């Protein structure tokens, strides 16, 4: 039998899940947005930031999954991408930032006009999502 962790058992506390244009990062500063122009975007990224609840206690490992969906109203019409990565969380880091981008080198090629959702999971459990829109 599989038991889900309750909030008290988690090693993390989610701060935010936000979207940004990967190529628009300047001086390590991201400009988080929810509306993007199709012709100015090639890769669209999602950033997950969370607190390490085991800070100064112990290192731990986790698995972070990022997914993107084309939306039709409130329904997920099509899954566009999904990637899972192993992540080492060191005990000397109070908060961590995980980001993941998806798209194409050619601007306007992958992301088309419409409503989308980026979902992030930690160890298979949904922890946050960010809705965004691509305009023509």
CSV table of N, CA and C in Angstrom, one decimal:
chain,number,residue,atom,x,y,z
A,1,UNK,N,0.8,-1.2,0.0
A,1,UNK,CA,0.0,0.0,0.0
A,1,UNK,C,0.9,1.2,0.0
A,2,UNK,N,0.5,2.2,-0.8
A,2,UNK,CA,1.3,3.5,-0.9
A,2,UNK,C,0.6,4.6,-0.1
A,3,UNK,N,1.4,5.2,0.7
A,3,UNK,CA,0.9,6.3,1.5
A,3,UNK,C,1.5,7.6,1.0
A,4,UNK,N,0.7,8.6,0.8
A,4,UNK,CA,1.2,9.9,0.4
A,4,UNK,C,1.7,10.7,1.6
A,5,UNK,N,2.8,11.5,1.4
A,5,UNK,CA,3.3,12.3,2.5
A,5,UNK,C,2.3,13.4,2.7
A,6,UNK,N,2.2,13.8,4.0
A,6,UNK,CA,1.4,14.9,4.3
A,6,UNK,C,2.3,16.1,4.4
A,7,UNK,N,1.8,17.3,4.5
A,7,UNK,CA,2.6,18.5,4.4
A,7,UNK,C,3.8,18.5,5.4
A,8,UNK,N,3.5,18.0,6.6
A,8,UNK,CA,4.5,18.0,7.7
A,8,UNK,C,5.7,17.1,7.3
A,9,UNK,N,5.5,16.1,6.5
A,9,UNK,CA,6.5,15.1,6.1
A,9,UNK,C,7.4,15.6,4.9
A,10,UNK,N,7.0,16.6,4.3
A,10,UNK,CA,7.7,17.1,3.1
A,10,UNK,C,9.0,17.8,3.5
A,11,UNK,N,10.1,17.7,2.7
A,11,UNK,CA,11.3,18.3,3.0
A,11,UNK,C,11.4,19.7,2.4
A,12,UNK,N,10.3,20.2,1.8
A,12,UNK,CA,10.3,21.5,1.1
A,12,UNK,C,9.0,22.3,1.4
A,13,UNK,N,9.1,23.5,1.1
A,13,UNK,CA,7.9,24.4,1.1
A,13,UNK,C,8.0,25.3,-0.2
A,14,UNK,N,7.0,25.1,-1.0
A,14,UNK,CA,7.0,25.9,-2.3
A,14,UNK,C,6.8,27.3,-2.1
A,15,UNK,N,7.7,28.1,-2.7
A,15,UNK,CA,7.6,29.6,-2.7
A,15,UNK,C,6.8,30.1,-3.9
A,16,UNK,N,7.2,29.6,-5.1
A,16,UNK,CA,6.5,30.1,-6.3
A,16,UNK,C,6.8,29.2,-7.5
A,17,UNK,N,5.8,29.3,-8.4
A,17,UNK,CA,6.0,28.7,-9.7
A,17,UNK,C,5.6,29.8,-10.7
A,18,UNK,N,6.6,30.2,-11.6
A,18,UNK,CA,6.4,31.3,-12.5
A,18,UNK,C,7.0,31.0,-13.9
A,19,UNK,N,6.5,31.7,-14.9
A,19,UNK,CA,7.0,31.5,-16.2
A,19,UNK,C,7.8,32.8,-16.7
A,20,UNK,N,8.8,32.5,-17.6
A,20,UNK,CA,9.6,33.6,-18.1
A,20,UNK,C,10.1,33.1,-19.5
A,21,UNK,N,10.5,34.1,-20.3
A,21,UNK,CA,11.1,33.8,-21.6
A,21,UNK,C,12.6,33.6,-21.4
A,22,UNK,N,13.1,32.4,-21.7
A,22,UNK,CA,14.4,31.9,-21.4
A,22,UNK,C,15.5,32.9,-22.0
A,23,UNK,N,15.3,33.4,-23.2
A,23,UNK,CA,16.3,34.2,-23.8
A,23,UNK,C,16.2,35.7,-23.3
A,24,UNK,N,15.3,36.0,-22.5
A,24,UNK,CA,15.2,37.4,-22.0
A,24,UNK,C,15.8,37.6,-20.7
A,25,UNK,N,16.6,36.7,-20.2
A,25,UNK,CA,17.2,36.8,-18.9
A,25,UNK,C,18.5,37.7,-19.1
A,26,UNK,N,18.6,38.8,-18.3
A,26,UNK,CA,19.7,39.7,-18.4
A,26,UNK,C,20.3,39.9,-17.0
A,27,UNK,N,21.6,39.7,-16.9
A,27,UNK,CA,22.3,39.9,-15.7
A,27,UNK,C,21.7,39.0,-14.6
A,28,UNK,N,21.4,37.8,-15.0
A,28,UNK,CA,20.8,36.8,-14.1
A,28,UNK,C,19.4,37.2,-13.5
A,29,UNK,N,18.8,38.2,-14.1
A,29,UNK,CA,17.5,38.7,-13.7
A,29,UNK,C,16.4,38.2,-14.6
A,30,UNK,N,15.4,37.6,-14.1
A,30,UNK,CA,14.3,37.1,-14.9
A,30,UNK,C,13.2,38.0,-14.9
A,31,UNK,N,12.5,38.2,-16.0
A,31,UNK,CA,11.3,39.0,-16.0
A,31,UNK,C,10.1,38.0,-16.2
A,32,UNK,N,9.5,37.7,-15.1
A,32,UNK,CA,8.4,36.8,-15.0
A,32,UNK,C,7.1,37.4,-15.7
A,33,UNK,N,6.5,36.6,-16.5
A,33,UNK,CA,5.3,37.1,-17.2
A,33,UNK,C,4.3,36.0,-17.4
A,34,UNK,N,3.1,36.4,-17.8
A,34,UNK,CA,2.0,35.5,-18.1
A,34,UNK,C,1.5,35.6,-19.5
A,35,UNK,N,1.9,36.7,-20.2
A,35,UNK,CA,1.5,36.9,-21.6
A,35,UNK,C,2.8,37.1,-22.4
A,36,UNK,N,2.9,36.4,-23.5
A,36,UNK,CA,4.0,36.4,-24.4
A,36,UNK,C,3.6,36.6,-25.8
A,37,UNK,N,4.4,37.3,-26.6
A,37,UNK,CA,4.2,37.4,-28.1
A,37,UNK,C,4.9,36.2,-28.8
A,38,UNK,N,4.1,35.5,-29.6
A,38,UNK,CA,4.6,34.3,-30.2
A,38,UNK,C,5.9,34.5,-31.0
A,39,UNK,N,6.0,35.7,-31.7
A,39,UNK,CA,7.2,35.9,-32.5
A,39,UNK,C,8.4,36.4,-31.8
A,40,UNK,N,8.3,36.7,-30.5
A,40,UNK,CA,9.5,37.1,-29.7
A,40,UNK,C,9.9,36.0,-28.7
A,41,UNK,N,9.4,34.8,-28.9
A,41,UNK,CA,9.7,33.7,-27.9
A,41,UNK,C,10.2,32.5,-28.7
A,42,UNK,N,11.2,31.9,-28.1
A,42,UNK,CA,11.7,30.6,-28.7
A,42,UNK,C,11.5,29.5,-27.6
A,43,UNK,N,12.1,29.7,-26.4
A,43,UNK,CA,12.0,28.8,-25.3
A,43,UNK,C,11.2,29.5,-24.2
A,44,UNK,N,10.3,28.8,-23.6
A,44,UNK,CA,9.5,29.3,-22.5
A,44,UNK,C,9.9,28.5,-21.3
A,45,UNK,N,10.2,29.1,-20.2
A,45,UNK,CA,10.7,28.4,-19.0
A,45,UNK,C,9.7,28.6,-17.8
A,46,UNK,N,9.8,27.6,-17.0
A,46,UNK,CA,9.1,27.6,-15.7
A,46,UNK,C,10.1,27.6,-14.6
A,47,UNK,N,9.9,28.4,-13.6
A,47,UNK,CA,10.8,28.5,-12.4
A,47,UNK,C,10.1,28.0,-11.2
A,48,UNK,N,10.6,27.0,-10.5
A,48,UNK,CA,10.1,26.6,-9.2
A,48,UNK,C,11.1,27.0,-8.2
A,49,UNK,N,10.6,27.7,-7.2
A,49,UNK,CA,11.5,28.1,-6.1
A,49,UNK,C,10.8,27.5,-4.8
A,50,UNK,N,11.7,26.9,-4.0
A,50,UNK,CA,11.2,26.3,-2.7
A,50,UNK,C,12.2,26.4,-1.6
A,51,UNK,N,11.7,26.4,-0.4
A,51,UNK,CA,12.5,26.4,0.8
A,51,UNK,C,12.9,25.0,1.2
A,52,UNK,N,14.1,24.8,1.6
A,52,UNK,CA,14.7,23.5,2.1
A,52,UNK,C,14.4,23.4,3.6
A,53,UNK,N,13.4,22.6,3.9
A,53,UNK,CA,13.1,22.4,5.3
A,53,UNK,C,14.1,21.7,6.1
A,54,UNK,N,15.0,21.0,5.4
A,54,UNK,CA,16.1,20.3,6.1
A,54,UNK,C,17.4,21.1,6.1
A,55,UNK,N,17.3,22.5,5.9
A,55,UNK,CA,18.4,23.4,5.9
A,55,UNK,C,19.2,23.2,7.2
A,56,UNK,N,20.5,23.0,7.1
A,56,UNK,CA,21.5,22.9,8.2
A,56,UNK,C,21.3,21.5,8.9
A,57,UNK,N,20.5,20.6,8.3
A,57,UNK,CA,20.3,19.3,9.0
A,57,UNK,C,20.9,18.2,8.2
A,58,UNK,N,20.5,18.0,6.9
A,58,UNK,CA,21.0,16.9,6.1
A,58,UNK,C,20.8,17.2,4.6
A,59,UNK,N,21.6,16.6,3.8
A,59,UNK,CA,21.4,16.6,2.3
A,59,UNK,C,20.3,15.6,2.0
A,60,UNK,N,19.6,15.9,0.9
A,60,UNK,CA,18.6,14.9,0.4
A,60,UNK,C,18.4,15.0,-1.1
A,61,UNK,N,17.8,14.0,-1.7
A,61,UNK,CA,17.6,13.9,-3.1
A,61,UNK,C,16.1,14.0,-3.4
A,62,UNK,N,15.8,14.5,-4.6
A,62,UNK,CA,14.4,14.6,-5.0
A,62,UNK,C,14.3,14.5,-6.5
A,63,UNK,N,13.1,14.3,-7.0
A,63,UNK,CA,12.9,14.2,-8.4
A,63,UNK,C,11.9,15.3,-8.8
A,64,UNK,N,12.3,16.2,-9.7
A,64,UNK,CA,11.4,17.3,-10.1
A,64,UNK,C,10.9,17.1,-11.6
A,65,UNK,N,9.6,17.2,-11.8
A,65,UNK,CA,9.1,17.0,-13.1
A,65,UNK,C,8.4,18.3,-13.6
A,66,UNK,N,8.7,18.7,-14.8
A,66,UNK,CA,8.0,19.8,-15.4
A,66,UNK,C,7.2,19.4,-16.6
A,67,UNK,N,6.0,19.9,-16.7
A,67,UNK,CA,5.1,19.5,-17.8
A,67,UNK,C,4.5,20.8,-18.4
A,68,UNK,N,4.1,20.8,-19.6
A,68,UNK,CA,3.4,21.9,-20.3
A,68,UNK,C,2.2,21.3,-21.0
A,69,UNK,N,1.1,22.0,-20.9
A,69,UNK,CA,-0.2,21.6,-21.5
A,69,UNK,C,-0.8,22.7,-22.3
A,70,UNK,N,-1.4,22.4,-23.5
A,70,UNK,CA,-2.2,23.3,-24.2
A,70,UNK,C,-3.6,23.2,-23.5
A,71,UNK,N,-4.2,24.4,-23.2
A,71,UNK,CA,-5.5,24.4,-22.5
A,71,UNK,C,-6.6,24.7,-23.5
A,72,UNK,N,-7.8,24.1,-23.2
A,72,UNK,CA,-9.0,24.4,-23.8
A,72,UNK,C,-10.0,24.8,-22.7
A,73,UNK,N,-10.1,26.1,-22.4
A,73,UNK,CA,-10.9,26.5,-21.3
A,73,UNK,C,-10.1,26.1,-20.0
A,74,UNK,N,-10.8,25.3,-19.1
A,74,UNK,CA,-10.1,24.8,-17.9
A,74,UNK,C,-9.6,23.4,-18.1
A,75,UNK,N,-9.7,22.8,-19.3
A,75,UNK,CA,-9.3,21.4,-19.6
A,75,UNK,C,-8.0,21.4,-20.2
A,76,UNK,N,-7.2,20.4,-19.8
A,76,UNK,CA,-5.9,20.1,-20.5
A,76,UNK,C,-6.1,19.4,-21.8
A,77,UNK,N,-5.9,20.0,-22.9
A,77,UNK,CA,-6.2,19.4,-24.2
A,77,UNK,C,-5.1,18.5,-24.7
A,78,UNK,N,-3.8,18.9,-24.5
A,78,UNK,CA,-2.7,18.2,-25.0
A,78,UNK,C,-1.5,18.4,-24.2
A,79,UNK,N,-0.8,17.3,-23.8
A,79,UNK,CA,0.5,17.5,-23.1
A,79,UNK,C,1.6,17.7,-24.2
A,80,UNK,N,2.3,18.8,-24.0
A,80,UNK,CA,3.3,19.3,-25.0
A,80,UNK,C,4.7,18.8,-24.6
A,81,UNK,N,5.0,18.7,-23.4
A,81,UNK,CA,6.4,18.3,-22.9
A,81,UNK,C,6.3,17.8,-21.5
A,82,UNK,N,7.3,17.0,-21.2
A,82,UNK,CA,7.4,16.5,-19.8
A,82,UNK,C,8.9,16.0,-19.6
A,83,UNK,N,9.5,16.5,-18.6
A,83,UNK,CA,10.9,16.1,-18.3
A,83,UNK,C,11.0,16.0,-16.8
A,84,UNK,N,11.7,14.9,-16.4
A,84,UNK,CA,12.0,14.6,-15.0
A,84,UNK,C,13.5,14.7,-14.8
A,85,UNK,N,13.9,15.3,-13.7
A,85,UNK,CA,15.3,15.4,-13.4
A,85,UNK,C,15.5,15.0,-11.9
A,86,UNK,N,16.6,14.3,-11.7
A,86,UNK,CA,17.1,14.1,-10.3
A,86,UNK,C,17.7,15.4,-9.8
A,87,UNK,N,17.5,15.7,-8.5
A,87,UNK,CA,18.0,16.9,-8.0
A,87,UNK,C,18.5,16.7,-6.6
A,88,UNK,N,19.8,17.1,-6.4
A,88,UNK,CA,20.4,17.0,-5.1
A,88,UNK,C,20.2,18.3,-4.3
A,89,UNK,N,19.7,18.2,-3.1
A,89,UNK,CA,19.4,19.4,-2.3
A,89,UNK,C,20.4,19.4,-1.1
A,90,UNK,N,21.4,20.3,-1.2
A,90,UNK,CA,22.4,20.3,-0.2
A,90,UNK,C,21.9,21.0,1.1
A,91,UNK,N,22.4,20.6,2.2
A,91,UNK,CA,21.9,21.1,3.5
A,91,UNK,C,22.3,22.5,3.7
A,92,UNK,N,23.3,23.1,3.0
A,92,UNK,CA,23.7,24.5,3.2
A,92,UNK,C,22.9,25.5,2.3
A,93,UNK,N,21.9,25.0,1.7
A,93,UNK,CA,21.0,25.9,0.8
A,93,UNK,C,19.7,26.0,1.5
A,94,UNK,N,19.3,27.2,1.9
A,94,UNK,CA,18.0,27.5,2.5
A,94,UNK,C,16.9,27.5,1.5
A,95,UNK,N,17.1,28.0,0.3
A,95,UNK,CA,16.1,28.0,-0.8
A,95,UNK,C,16.8,27.6,-2.1
A,96,UNK,N,16.0,27.0,-3.0
A,96,UNK,CA,16.5,26.5,-4.2
A,96,UNK,C,15.6,27.0,-5.4
A,97,UNK,N,16.2,27.1,-6.5
A,97,UNK,CA,15.5,27.5,-7.7
A,97,UNK,C,15.8,26.5,-8.8
A,98,UNK,N,14.7,25.9,-9.3
A,98,UNK,CA,14.8,24.9,-10.4
A,98,UNK,C,14.1,25.5,-11.6
A,99,UNK,N,14.8,25.6,-12.7
A,99,UNK,CA,14.1,26.1,-13.9
A,99,UNK,C,14.3,25.1,-15.1
A,100,UNK,N,13.3,25.1,-16.0
A,100,UNK,CA,13.3,24.2,-17.1
A,100,UNK,C,12.6,24.9,-18.3
A,101,UNK,N,13.2,24.9,-19.4
A,101,UNK,CA,12.6,25.5,-20.6
A,101,UNK,C,12.3,24.5,-21.7
A,102,UNK,N,11.4,24.9,-22.5
A,102,UNK,CA,11.0,24.0,-23.6
A,102,UNK,C,10.6,24.9,-24.8
A,103,UNK,N,11.0,24.5,-26.0
A,103,UNK,CA,10.7,25.3,-27.2
A,103,UNK,C,11.5,24.9,-28.4
A,104,UNK,N,11.9,25.8,-29.2
A,104,UNK,CA,12.6,25.6,-30.4
A,104,UNK,C,13.6,26.8,-30.6
A,105,UNK,N,14.7,26.5,-31.3
A,105,UNK,CA,15.7,27.6,-31.5
A,105,UNK,C,15.1,28.7,-32.4
A,106,UNK,N,14.2,28.3,-33.3
A,106,UNK,CA,13.5,29.3,-34.2
A,106,UNK,C,12.4,30.0,-33.4
A,107,UNK,N,12.4,31.3,-33.4
A,107,UNK,CA,11.4,32.1,-32.8
A,107,UNK,C,10.0,31.9,-33.4
A,108,UNK,N,9.0,31.7,-32.6
A,108,UNK,CA,7.6,31.5,-33.1
A,108,UNK,C,7.3,30.2,-33.7
A,109,UNK,N,8.2,29.2,-33.6
A,109,UNK,CA,8.0,27.9,-34.2
A,109,UNK,C,7.3,26.9,-33.3
A,110,UNK,N,7.6,26.9,-32.0
A,110,UNK,CA,7.0,25.9,-31.1
A,110,UNK,C,5.7,26.4,-30.5
A,111,UNK,N,5.8,27.6,-29.8
A,111,UNK,CA,4.7,28.2,-29.1
A,111,UNK,C,3.8,28.9,-30.0
A,112,UNK,N,2.5,28.6,-30.1
A,112,UNK,CA,1.5,29.2,-30.9
A,112,UNK,C,0.5,29.9,-30.1
A,113,UNK,N,-0.4,30.7,-30.7
A,113,UNK,CA,-1.4,31.4,-30.0
A,113,UNK,C,-2.3,30.5,-29.2
A,114,UNK,N,-2.5,30.8,-28.0
A,114,UNK,CA,-3.4,30.0,-27.1
A,114,UNK,C,-3.1,30.1,-25.6
A,115,UNK,N,-3.8,29.4,-24.8
A,115,UNK,CA,-3.7,29.3,-23.4
A,115,UNK,C,-2.9,28.1,-23.0
A,116,UNK,N,-2.0,28.2,-22.1
A,116,UNK,CA,-1.2,27.1,-21.7
A,116,UNK,C,-1.1,27.0,-20.2
A,117,UNK,N,-0.6,25.8,-19.7
A,117,UNK,CA,-0.4,25.6,-18.3
A,117,UNK,C,1.0,24.9,-18.1
A,118,UNK,N,1.8,25.4,-17.2
A,118,UNK,CA,3.0,24.7,-16.8
A,118,UNK,C,2.8,24.1,-15.4
A,119,UNK,N,3.0,22.8,-15.3
A,119,UNK,CA,2.8,22.1,-14.0
A,119,UNK,C,4.1,21.6,-13.5
A,120,UNK,N,4.4,21.7,-12.2
A,120,UNK,CA,5.6,21.2,-11.6
A,120,UNK,C,5.2,20.2,-10.5
A,121,UNK,N,5.9,19.0,-10.5
A,121,UNK,CA,5.7,18.0,-9.6
A,121,UNK,C,7.1,17.7,-8.8
A,122,UNK,N,7.0,17.4,-7.6
A,122,UNK,CA,8.1,17.0,-6.8
A,122,UNK,C,7.8,15.6,-6.3
A,123,UNK,N,8.7,14.6,-6.6
A,123,UNK,CA,8.5,13.2,-6.3
A,123,UNK,C,7.1,12.7,-6.7
A,124,UNK,N,6.7,13.2,-7.9
A,124,UNK,CA,5.4,12.7,-8.5
A,124,UNK,C,4.2,13.4,-7.9
A,125,UNK,N,4.3,14.3,-7.0
A,125,UNK,CA,3.2,15.0,-6.4
A,125,UNK,C,3.1,16.4,-7.0
A,126,UNK,N,2.0,16.8,-7.5
A,126,UNK,CA,1.8,18.2,-8.0
A,126,UNK,C,2.0,19.2,-6.9
A,127,UNK,N,2.9,20.2,-7.1
A,127,UNK,CA,3.2,21.2,-6.1
A,127,UNK,C,2.9,22.6,-6.6
A,128,UNK,N,2.7,22.8,-7.9
A,128,UNK,CA,2.4,24.2,-8.3
A,128,UNK,C,2.2,24.2,-9.8
A,129,UNK,N,1.5,25.3,-10.3
A,129,UNK,CA,1.3,25.4,-11.7
A,129,UNK,C,1.3,26.9,-12.0
A,130,UNK,N,1.5,27.2,-13.3
A,130,UNK,CA,1.5,28.6,-13.8
A,130,UNK,C,0.8,28.6,-15.1
A,131,UNK,N,-0.3,29.4,-15.2
A,131,UNK,CA,-1.0,29.6,-16.5
A,131,UNK,C,-0.4,30.8,-17.2
A,132,UNK,N,-0.4,30.7,-18.6
A,132,UNK,CA,0.1,31.7,-19.4
A,132,UNK,C,-0.5,31.7,-20.7
A,133,UNK,N,-0.3,32.8,-21.5
A,133,UNK,CA,-1.0,32.9,-22.8
A,133,UNK,C,0.0,33.4,-23.8
A,134,UNK,N,-0.1,32.8,-25.0
A,134,UNK,CA,0.7,33.3,-26.2
A,134,UNK,C,-0.2,34.0,-27.1
A,135,UNK,N,0.2,35.2,-27.5
A,135,UNK,CA,-0.5,36.1,-28.4
A,135,UNK,C,0.1,36.1,-29.8
A,136,UNK,N,-0.7,36.3,-30.8
A,136,UNK,CA,-0.1,36.3,-32.2
A,136,UNK,C,0.5,37.7,-32.4
